[in-house]
Amino acid sequence: MLAEIQSKLGKAAKLADRNMSEIALIAVSKQQPDARIDSALEAGLRIFGENRVQEAQGRWQPRRLLFPDLELHLIGPLQSNKAGDAVALFDVIHTLDRPKIARALKIEMDKQNRQLPCFIQVNTGDEPQKAGIAPTEVPEFYRLCRSEIGLDILGLMCIPPIDEEAAMHFALLKTLVDKLSLPKLSMGMSGDYEEAIAFGATHIRVGSALFGARP
Ligand SMILES: *Cc1c(COP(=O)(O)O)cnc(C)c1O
């Protein structure tokens, strides 16, 4: 399944007149059996995404020792009391979604002397139950995170509503990222990563298409 995804990724990149090397495939390993993770590592994958800090610690702390070139991305919601564990384990945070968590992360990054790059999660569908900053509030939150708190903001991330065309959400996120002159876009999952690439995704987060359905 990895070969198929890499081939589709390459084709989508070419179609968009983009270089495949500027698109990171994040293998979303949450809830997957260890055997599948170890096969992926054997196949050479090194960039993984997890959505829960505790689950990720159990899985990745031991594997870190065996694969020092691992790159771990937190793609799920973060509680401020887990900020310390998250900073210690992960390399990139995709889910910066409120001032409290931004401040908690910065305190931990300073304490651990690990300045992790972050994405701001944007609630592109304005869904009340979903995490993320409302599109209209992104510039102000970005200013707060970067200038006031001092975080390294790479770009924006979104999870489109399941019952809507993903394309318009990808387009909106691309517009927002360009307005702020930020370089990176975390968008696209198993069902829509090719489309996300067409809209400029630099980080696609692929789980089930890569590993099979989560048990
Ligand atoms: C689970 C998850 C994914 C991967 O979803 P698939 O449909 O299995 O590819 C991507 N992004 C986030 C934020 C997730 O929680």
Coordinates of N, CA and C and ligand atoms in Angstrom, one line a residue:
M1 N 0.8 -1.2 0.0 CA 0.0 0.0 0.0 C 0.9 1.3 0.0
L2 N 2.1 1.1 0.6 CA 3.0 2.3 0.6 C 3.4 2.7 -0.8
A3 N 3.7 1.7 -1.7 CA 4.1 1.9 -3.0 C 3.0 2.7 -3.8
E4 N 1.8 2.2 -3.6 CA 0.6 2.8 -4.3 C 0.5 4.3 -3.9
I5 N 0.6 4.5 -2.6 CA 0.4 5.9 -2.1 C 1.6 6.8 -2.6
Q6 N 2.8 6.2 -2.6 CA 3.9 7.0 -3.1 C 3.7 7.4 -4.6
S7 N 3.2 6.4 -5.3 CA 3.0 6.6 -6.8 C 1.9 7.7 -7.0
K8 N 0.8 7.6 -6.2 CA -0.3 8.6 -6.3 C 0.2 10.0 -5.9
L9 N 1.0 10.0 -4.8 CA 1.5 11.2 -4.4 C 2.4 11.9 -5.5
G10 N 3.2 11.1 -6.1 CA 4.1 11.5 -7.2 C 3.3 12.1 -8.3
K11 N 2.2 11.4 -8.7 CA 1.4 11.8 -9.8 C 0.7 13.1 -9.5
A12 N 0.1 13.2 -8.3 CA -0.6 14.4 -7.9 C 0.4 15.6 -7.8
A13 N 1.6 15.4 -7.4 CA 2.6 16.4 -7.3 C 2.9 16.9 -8.7
K14 N 3.1 16.0 -9.6 CA 3.5 16.3 -11.0 C 2.3 17.1 -11.7
L15 N 1.1 16.7 -11.5 CA -0.1 17.3 -12.0 C -0.2 18.8 -11.5
A16 N 0.3 19.0 -10.3 CA 0.2 20.3 -9.7 C 1.5 21.1 -10.0
D17 N 2.4 20.5 -10.8 CA 3.6 21.1 -11.1 C 4.4 21.4 -9.9
R18 N 4.4 20.4 -9.0 CA 5.2 20.6 -7.7 C 6.2 19.5 -7.6
N19 N 7.2 19.7 -6.8 CA 8.2 18.7 -6.5 C 7.8 17.8 -5.4
M20 N 7.8 16.5 -5.7 CA 7.4 15.5 -4.7 C 8.2 15.6 -3.4
S21 N 9.4 16.1 -3.5 CA 10.2 16.1 -2.3 C 9.8 17.2 -1.3
E22 N 8.9 18.1 -1.7 CA 8.4 19.1 -0.8 C 7.1 18.7 -0.1
I23 N 6.7 17.5 -0.3 CA 5.5 17.0 0.3 C 5.9 15.8 1.3
A24 N 5.6 16.1 2.6 CA 5.9 15.0 3.6 C 4.7 14.1 3.8
L25 N 5.0 12.8 3.7 CA 3.9 11.8 4.0 C 4.0 11.5 5.5
I26 N 3.0 11.9 6.2 CA 3.0 11.5 7.6 C 2.2 10.3 7.8
A27 N 2.8 9.2 8.2 CA 2.1 7.9 8.4 C 1.4 7.9 9.7
V28 N 0.1 8.0 9.7 CA -0.7 8.1 10.9 C -0.9 6.7 11.6
S29 N -0.2 6.5 12.6 CA -0.1 5.2 13.2 C -1.0 5.0 14.4
K30 N -1.8 6.0 14.7 CA -2.7 5.8 15.9 C -3.6 4.6 15.8
Q31 N -3.7 3.9 16.9 CA -4.5 2.7 17.1 C -4.1 1.5 16.2
Q32 N -3.1 1.6 15.5 CA -2.7 0.5 14.6 C -1.8 -0.5 15.4
P33 N -2.0 -1.8 15.1 CA -1.2 -2.8 15.7 C 0.3 -2.6 15.5
D34 N 1.1 -3.0 16.5 CA 2.5 -2.8 16.4 C 3.2 -3.4 15.2
A35 N 2.7 -4.6 14.8 CA 3.3 -5.3 13.6 C 3.3 -4.4 12.4
R36 N 2.1 -3.7 12.2 CA 2.0 -2.8 11.0 C 3.0 -1.7 11.1
I37 N 3.2 -1.2 12.3 CA 4.2 0.0 12.5 C 5.6 -0.5 12.1
D38 N 5.9 -1.7 12.6 CA 7.3 -2.2 12.4 C 7.5 -2.5 11.0
S39 N 6.5 -3.0 10.2 CA 6.7 -3.2 8.8 C 7.0 -1.9 8.1
A40 N 6.2 -0.8 8.5 CA 6.4 0.5 7.9 C 7.8 1.0 8.2
L41 N 8.3 0.8 9.4 CA 9.7 1.2 9.7 C 10.7 0.4 8.8
E42 N 10.4 -0.9 8.7 CA 11.3 -1.7 7.8 C 11.3 -1.2 6.4
A43 N 10.1 -0.8 6.0 CA 10.0 -0.3 4.6 C 10.7 1.1 4.4
G44 N 11.1 1.7 5.5 CA 11.9 2.9 5.4 C 11.1 4.2 5.9
L45 N 9.9 4.0 6.3 CA 9.1 5.2 6.7 C 9.7 5.7 8.0
R46 N 9.8 7.0 8.2 CA 10.3 7.6 9.4 C 9.5 8.7 10.0
I47 N 8.5 9.2 9.2 CA 7.6 10.3 9.7 C 6.3 9.7 10.1
F48 N 5.9 9.8 11.4 CA 4.7 9.2 11.9 C 3.9 10.3 12.6
G49 N 2.5 10.1 12.6 CA 1.6 10.9 13.3 C 0.8 10.2 14.3
E50 N 0.6 10.8 15.5 CA -0.2 10.2 16.5 C -1.2 11.2 17.0
N51 N -2.3 10.8 17.6 CA -3.2 11.8 18.1 C -3.4 11.8 19.6
R52 N -2.7 10.8 20.3 CA -2.8 10.8 21.8 C -1.4 10.7 22.3
V53 N -1.1 11.6 23.3 CA 0.2 11.6 23.8 C 0.6 10.3 24.5
Q54 N -0.3 9.8 25.4 CA 0.0 8.6 26.1 C 0.3 7.4 25.3
E55 N -0.7 7.2 24.3 CA -0.5 6.1 23.4 C 0.8 6.2 22.6
A56 N 1.1 7.4 22.2 CA 2.3 7.6 21.4 C 3.6 7.3 22.2
Q57 N 3.5 7.7 23.5 CA 4.7 7.4 24.4 C 5.0 5.9 24.4
G58 N 4.0 5.1 24.7 CA 4.2 3.7 24.8 C 4.8 3.1 23.5
R59 N 4.3 3.6 22.4 CA 4.7 3.0 21.2 C 6.1 3.5 20.7
W60 N 6.3 4.8 20.9 CA 7.5 5.4 20.2 C 8.7 5.6 21.1
Q61 N 8.5 5.7 22.4 CA 9.7 5.9 23.3 C 10.7 4.8 23.0
P62 N 10.3 3.5 23.1 CA 11.3 2.4 22.8 C 11.8 2.5 21.3
R63 N 11.0 2.8 20.4 CA 11.4 2.8 19.0 C 12.4 3.9 18.6
R64 N 12.2 5.0 19.4 CA 13.2 6.1 19.2 C 14.6 5.7 19.4
L65 N 14.8 4.8 20.3 CA 16.2 4.3 20.5 C 16.7 3.6 19.3
L66 N 15.9 2.8 18.7 CA 16.3 2.0 17.5 C 16.3 2.8 16.2
F67 N 15.5 3.9 16.2 CA 15.4 4.7 15.0 C 15.6 6.2 15.3
P68 N 16.9 6.6 15.5 CA 17.1 8.0 16.0 C 16.7 9.0 14.9
D69 N 16.4 8.6 13.7 CA 16.0 9.6 12.7 C 14.5 9.7 12.5
L70 N 13.8 9.2 13.5 CA 12.3 9.3 13.5 C 11.9 10.7 13.6
E71 N 10.7 11.1 13.0 CA 10.1 12.4 13.1 C 8.7 12.2 13.5
L72 N 8.3 12.6 14.7 CA 7.0 12.3 15.3 C 6.1 13.6 15.3
H73 N 4.9 13.5 14.8 CA 4.0 14.6 14.7 C 2.8 14.4 15.5
L74 N 2.5 15.4 16.4 CA 1.3 15.3 17.2 C 0.1 15.9 16.3
I75 N -0.9 15.1 16.0 CA -1.9 15.6 15.1 C -3.3 15.6 15.8
G76 N -3.3 15.3 17.2 CA -4.5 15.3 17.9 C -4.6 16.3 19.0
P77 N -5.7 16.5 19.6 CA -5.9 17.6 20.6 C -5.0 17.4 21.8
L78 N -4.5 18.5 22.3 CA -3.6 18.5 23.4 C -4.1 19.2 24.6
Q79 N -4.0 18.6 25.8 CA -4.4 19.2 27.1 C -3.1 19.8 27.7
S80 N -3.3 21.0 28.3 CA -2.1 21.7 28.8 C -1.3 20.9 29.8
N81 N -2.0 20.0 30.6 CA -1.2 19.2 31.5 C -0.3 18.1 30.9
K82 N -0.5 17.9 29.5 CA 0.3 16.9 28.8 C 1.3 17.7 28.0
A83 N 1.4 19.0 28.1 CA 2.3 19.7 27.2 C 3.8 19.3 27.4
G84 N 4.2 19.0 28.6 CA 5.5 18.6 28.9 C 5.9 17.3 28.2
D85 N 5.0 16.3 28.4 CA 5.2 15.0 27.7 C 5.2 15.2 26.2
A86 N 4.3 16.0 25.7 CA 4.3 16.2 24.2 C 5.6 16.8 23.7
V87 N 6.1 17.8 24.4 CA 7.3 18.5 23.9 C 8.5 17.5 24.0
A88 N 8.5 16.6 25.0 CA 9.6 15.7 25.2 C 9.6 14.6 24.0
L89 N 8.4 14.2 23.6 CA 8.3 13.1 22.6 C 8.2 13.6 21.2
F90 N 7.4 14.6 20.9 CA 7.2 14.9 19.5 C 8.2 15.9 18.9
D91 N 8.2 16.0 17.6 CA 9.1 16.9 16.9 C 8.3 18.1 16.2
V92 N 7.0 17.8 16.0 CA 6.2 18.9 15.3 C 4.8 18.8 16.0
I93 N 4.2 19.9 16.2 CA 2.8 19.9 16.8 C 1.9 20.5 15.7
H94 N 0.8 19.8 15.4 CA -0.1 20.3 14.4 C -1.4 20.9 14.9
T95 N -1.5 20.9 16.2 CA -2.9 21.2 16.8 C -2.9 22.4 17.8
L96 N -2.1 23.4 17.5 CA -2.2 24.6 18.3 C -3.5 25.3 18.1
D97 N -4.4 25.3 19.1 CA -5.7 25.8 18.8 C -6.3 26.8 19.9
R98 N -5.4 27.2 20.9 CA -5.9 28.2 21.8 C -4.7 28.8 22.6
P99 N -4.9 30.0 23.1 CA -3.8 30.7 23.7 C -3.2 29.9 24.9
K100 N -4.1 29.2 25.7 CA -3.6 28.5 26.9 C -2.6 27.4 26.5
I101 N -2.9 26.7 25.4 CA -2.0 25.6 25.0 C -0.7 26.2 24.4
A102 N -0.9 27.3 23.7 CA 0.3 27.9 23.1 C 1.3 28.3 24.2
R103 N 0.8 28.9 25.3 CA 1.6 29.3 26.4 C 2.2 28.1 27.1
A104 N 1.4 27.1 27.4 CA 1.9 25.9 28.1 C 3.0 25.3 27.3
L105 N 2.8 25.2 26.0 CA 3.9 24.6 25.1 C 5.2 25.4 25.2
K106 N 5.0 26.7 25.1 CA 6.2 27.6 25.1 C 7.0 27.4 26.4
I107 N 6.3 27.4 27.5 CA 7.0 27.2 28.8 C 7.8 25.9 28.8
E108 N 7.1 24.8 28.3 CA 7.8 23.5 28.3 C 9.0 23.5 27.3
M109 N 8.8 24.2 26.1 CA 9.9 24.2 25.2 C 11.1 24.9 25.7
D110 N 10.9 26.0 26.5 CA 12.0 26.7 27.1 C 12.7 25.8 28.1
K111 N 11.8 25.2 28.9 CA 12.3 24.4 30.0 C 13.2 23.2 29.5
Q112 N 12.7 22.6 28.4 CA 13.4 21.4 27.8 C 14.4 21.8 26.8
N113 N 14.5 23.1 26.5 CA 15.3 23.6 25.4 C 15.1 22.9 24.1
R114 N 13.8 22.7 23.7 CA 13.4 22.1 22.5 C 12.4 22.9 21.8
Q115 N 12.7 23.8 20.9 CA 11.8 24.7 20.2 C 11.1 24.0 19.0
L116 N 10.0 23.4 19.3 CA 9.3 22.6 18.2 C 8.5 23.5 17.3
P117 N 8.7 23.3 16.0 CA 7.8 24.0 15.0 C 6.4 23.5 15.2
C118 N 5.4 24.5 15.0 CA 4.0 24.2 15.2 C 3.1 24.6 14.0
F119 N 2.0 23.9 13.9 CA 1.0 24.4 13.0 C -0.2 24.9 13.8
I120 N -0.9 25.9 13.3 CA -2.1 26.3 13.9 C -3.3 25.6 13.3
Q121 N -4.1 24.9 14.1 CA -5.2 24.2 13.6 C -6.4 25.2 13.3
V122 N -6.9 25.1 12.1 CA -8.0 26.0 11.7 C -9.3 25.3 11.6
N123 N -10.4 25.7 12.2 CA -11.7 25.1 12.1 C -12.4 25.7 10.8
T124 N -11.9 25.2 9.7 CA -12.4 25.8 8.4 C -13.9 25.7 8.2
G125 N -14.5 24.7 8.8 CA -16.0 24.6 8.6 C -16.7 25.3 9.7
D126 N -16.1 26.0 10.6 CA -16.8 26.6 11.7 C -17.7 25.6 12.5
E127 N -17.2 24.4 12.7 CA -18.0 23.4 13.4 C -17.9 23.6 14.9
P128 N -19.0 23.7 15.6 CA -19.0 24.0 17.0 C -18.2 23.0 17.8
Q129 N -18.3 21.7 17.4 CA -17.7 20.6 18.2 C -16.3 20.4 17.9
K130 N -15.8 21.1 16.9 CA -14.4 20.8 16.4 C -13.4 21.8 16.9
A131 N -12.2 21.2 17.2 CA -11.1 22.1 17.7 C -10.6 23.0 16.5
G132 N -9.9 24.0 16.9 CA -9.3 24.9 15.8 C -9.8 26.3 16.0
I133 N -9.0 27.2 15.4 CA -9.3 28.6 15.4 C -10.2 29.0 14.2
A134 N -11.2 29.8 14.5 CA -12.1 30.2 13.4 C -11.2 31.0 12.4
P135 N -11.6 30.8 11.1 CA -10.8 31.4 10.0 C -10.6 32.9 10.2
T136 N -11.6 33.6 10.6 CA -11.5 35.1 10.8 C -10.5 35.4 11.9
E137 N -10.3 34.5 12.8 CA -9.4 34.8 14.0 C -8.0 34.4 13.8
V138 N -7.7 33.7 12.7 CA -6.4 33.2 12.5 C -5.2 34.2 12.5
P139 N -5.4 35.4 11.8 CA -4.3 36.4 11.8 C -4.0 36.8 13.2
E140 N -5.0 37.1 14.1 CA -4.7 37.6 15.4 C -4.1 36.5 16.3
F141 N -4.5 35.2 16.1 CA -4.0 34.1 16.9 C -2.5 33.9 16.5
Y142 N -2.3 34.0 15.2 CA -0.9 33.8 14.7 C 0.0 34.9 15.3
R143 N -0.5 36.1 15.3 CA 0.3 37.2 15.9 C 0.7 36.9 17.3
L144 N -0.3 36.5 18.1 CA -0.2 36.2 19.5 C 0.9 35.1 19.7
C145 N 0.8 34.0 18.9 CA 1.7 32.9 19.0 C 3.1 33.2 18.7
R146 N 3.2 34.0 17.6 CA 4.6 34.3 17.1 C 5.2 35.4 17.8
S147 N 4.6 36.6 17.8 CA 5.2 37.8 18.4 C 5.2 37.8 19.9
E148 N 4.0 37.5 20.5 CA 3.9 37.6 21.9 C 4.5 36.4 22.7
I149 N 4.1 35.2 22.2 CA 4.5 34.0 22.9 C 5.9 33.5 22.4
G150 N 6.2 33.7 21.1 CA 7.5 33.4 20.6 C 7.6 32.0 20.1
L151 N 6.5 31.4 19.6 CA 6.5 30.1 19.0 C 6.9 30.1 17.6
D152 N 7.5 29.0 17.1 CA 7.9 28.9 15.7 C 6.7 28.3 14.9
I153 N 6.0 29.2 14.2 CA 4.8 28.7 13.5 C 5.2 28.4 12.0
L154 N 5.0 27.2 11.7 CA 5.3 26.7 10.3 C 4.2 27.0 9.3
G155 N 3.0 26.8 9.8 CA 1.9 27.0 8.9 C 0.5 26.6 9.5
L156 N -0.4 26.2 8.7 CA -1.8 26.0 9.2 C -2.2 24.5 8.9
M157 N -3.1 24.0 9.7 CA -3.6 22.6 9.5 C -5.1 22.7 9.6
C158 N -5.8 21.8 8.8 CA -7.2 21.6 9.0 C -7.7 20.2 8.8
I159 N -8.9 19.9 9.4 CA -9.6 18.7 9.2 C -11.0 19.1 8.6
P160 N -11.2 18.9 7.3 CA -12.5 19.4 6.8 C -13.7 18.6 7.4
P161 N -14.8 19.2 7.4 CA -16.0 18.5 7.8 C -16.2 17.3 7.0
I162 N -16.7 16.1 7.6 CA -16.8 14.9 6.8 C -17.9 15.0 5.7
D163 N -18.9 15.8 5.9 CA -20.0 15.8 4.9 C -19.9 16.9 3.9
E164 N -18.7 17.5 3.7 CA -18.6 18.6 2.8 C -17.4 18.3 1.8
E165 N -17.4 19.0 0.7 CA -16.3 18.9 -0.3 C -15.0 19.4 0.5
A166 N -14.0 18.5 0.5 CA -12.8 18.9 1.1 C -12.1 20.1 0.4
A167 N -12.3 20.1 -0.9 CA -11.6 21.1 -1.8 C -11.8 22.5 -1.3
M168 N -13.0 22.9 -0.9 CA -13.2 24.3 -0.6 C -12.5 24.6 0.8
H169 N -12.3 23.6 1.6 CA -11.6 23.8 2.9 C -10.1 23.9 2.6
F170 N -9.6 23.1 1.7 CA -8.2 23.2 1.3 C -7.9 24.5 0.7
A171 N -8.8 25.0 -0.2 CA -8.6 26.3 -0.8 C -8.6 27.4 0.2
L172 N -9.5 27.4 1.2 CA -9.5 28.4 2.2 C -8.2 28.4 3.1
L173 N -7.8 27.2 3.4 CA -6.5 27.1 4.2 C -5.3 27.7 3.4
K174 N -5.3 27.4 2.1 CA -4.3 27.9 1.3 C -4.3 29.4 1.2
T175 N -5.5 30.0 1.1 CA -5.6 31.4 1.1 C -5.1 32.1 2.4
L176 N -5.5 31.4 3.5 CA -5.0 31.9 4.8 C -3.5 31.9 5.0
V177 N -2.9 30.8 4.5 CA -1.5 30.6 4.7 C -0.7 31.6 3.8
D178 N -1.3 31.9 2.6 CA -0.6 32.8 1.8 C -0.7 34.2 2.3
K179 N -1.9 34.6 2.9 CA -2.0 35.9 3.5 C -1.0 36.1 4.6
L180 N -0.6 35.1 5.3 CA 0.3 35.2 6.4 C 1.7 35.0 6.0
S181 N 1.9 34.7 4.7 CA 3.2 34.3 4.1 C 3.9 33.2 4.9
L182 N 3.1 32.2 5.3 CA 3.6 31.0 6.0 C 3.9 29.9 4.9
P183 N 4.9 29.1 5.1 CA 5.3 28.1 4.1 C 4.6 26.8 4.1
K184 N 4.0 26.4 5.2 CA 3.5 25.0 5.2 C 2.0 24.8 5.4
L185 N 1.5 23.7 4.8 CA 0.1 23.4 4.9 C -0.1 21.9 5.2
S186 N -0.7 21.6 6.4 CA -1.0 20.3 6.8 C -2.4 20.0 6.5
M187 N -2.6 19.2 5.4 CA -4.0 18.9 5.0 C -4.0 17.7 4.1
G188 N -5.1 17.0 4.1 CA -5.3 15.8 3.3 C -5.1 14.5 4.1
M189 N -6.0 13.6 4.0 CA -6.0 12.3 4.7 C -6.2 11.2 3.7
S190 N -6.5 10.0 4.1 CA -6.6 8.9 3.2 C -7.4 9.1 2.0
G191 N -8.6 9.7 2.2 CA -9.6 9.9 1.1 C -9.3 11.1 0.2
D192 N -8.5 12.0 0.6 CA -8.4 13.2 -0.2 C -7.0 13.8 -0.3
Y193 N -6.0 13.0 -0.1 CA -4.6 13.6 -0.1 C -4.2 14.1 -1.4
E194 N -4.7 13.4 -2.5 CA -4.3 13.9 -3.8 C -4.9 15.3 -4.1
E195 N -6.1 15.5 -3.7 CA -6.7 16.8 -3.8 C -6.0 17.9 -3.0
A196 N -5.6 17.5 -1.8 CA -4.9 18.4 -0.9 C -3.6 18.8 -1.6
I197 N -2.9 17.9 -2.2 CA -1.7 18.2 -2.9 C -1.9 19.3 -4.0
A198 N -3.0 19.1 -4.7 CA -3.4 20.1 -5.8 C -3.5 21.5 -5.2
F199 N -4.0 21.6 -3.9 CA -4.2 22.9 -3.3 C -2.9 23.3 -2.5
G200 N -1.9 22.6 -2.6 CA -0.6 23.1 -2.0 C -0.2 22.4 -0.7
A201 N -0.8 21.3 -0.3 CA -0.4 20.6 0.9 C 1.1 20.3 0.9
T202 N 1.7 20.6 2.1 CA 3.1 20.2 2.2 C 3.3 19.0 3.2
H203 N 2.2 18.7 4.0 CA 2.2 17.6 4.9 C 0.9 16.9 4.8
I204 N 0.9 15.7 4.2 CA -0.4 14.9 4.2 C -0.3 13.9 5.3
R205 N -1.5 13.7 5.9 CA -1.6 12.8 7.1 C -2.4 11.5 6.7
V206 N -1.8 10.4 6.4 CA -2.4 9.3 5.9 C -2.3 8.1 6.8
G207 N -3.5 7.6 7.2 CA -3.6 6.5 8.1 C -4.1 5.2 7.5
S208 N -5.4 5.1 7.4 CA -6.0 3.8 6.9 C -5.6 3.4 5.5
A209 N -5.4 4.3 4.6 CA -5.0 3.9 3.3 C -3.6 3.3 3.3
L210 N -2.8 3.6 4.3 CA -1.4 3.1 4.4 C -1.4 1.8 5.2
F211 N -2.0 1.8 6.3 CA -1.9 0.7 7.2 C -3.1 -0.3 7.2
G212 N -4.2 0.1 6.5 CA -5.4 -0.7 6.6 C -6.3 0.0 7.7
A213 N -7.6 -0.5 7.7 CA -8.5 0.1 8.7 C -8.0 -0.1 10.1
R214 N -8.3 0.9 10.9 CA -7.9 0.8 12.4 C -8.9 -0.2 13.0
P215 N -8.3 -1.1 13.8 CA -9.1 -2.2 14.4 C -10.2 -1.6 15.4
Ligands
LIG1 C1 -6.7 9.8 12.1 C2 -6.3 11.1 11.5 C3 -5.8 11.1 10.2 C4 -5.7 9.9 9.3 O1 -6.9 9.5 8.9 P1 -7.1 8.4 7.8 O2 -8.4 8.7 7.2 O3 -7.0 7.1 8.4 O4 -6.0 8.6 6.8 C5 -5.3 12.3 9.7 N1 -5.4 13.5 10.5 C6 -5.9 13.5 11.7 C7 -5.9 14.7 12.5 C8 -6.4 12.3 12.3 O5 -6.9 12.3 13.5

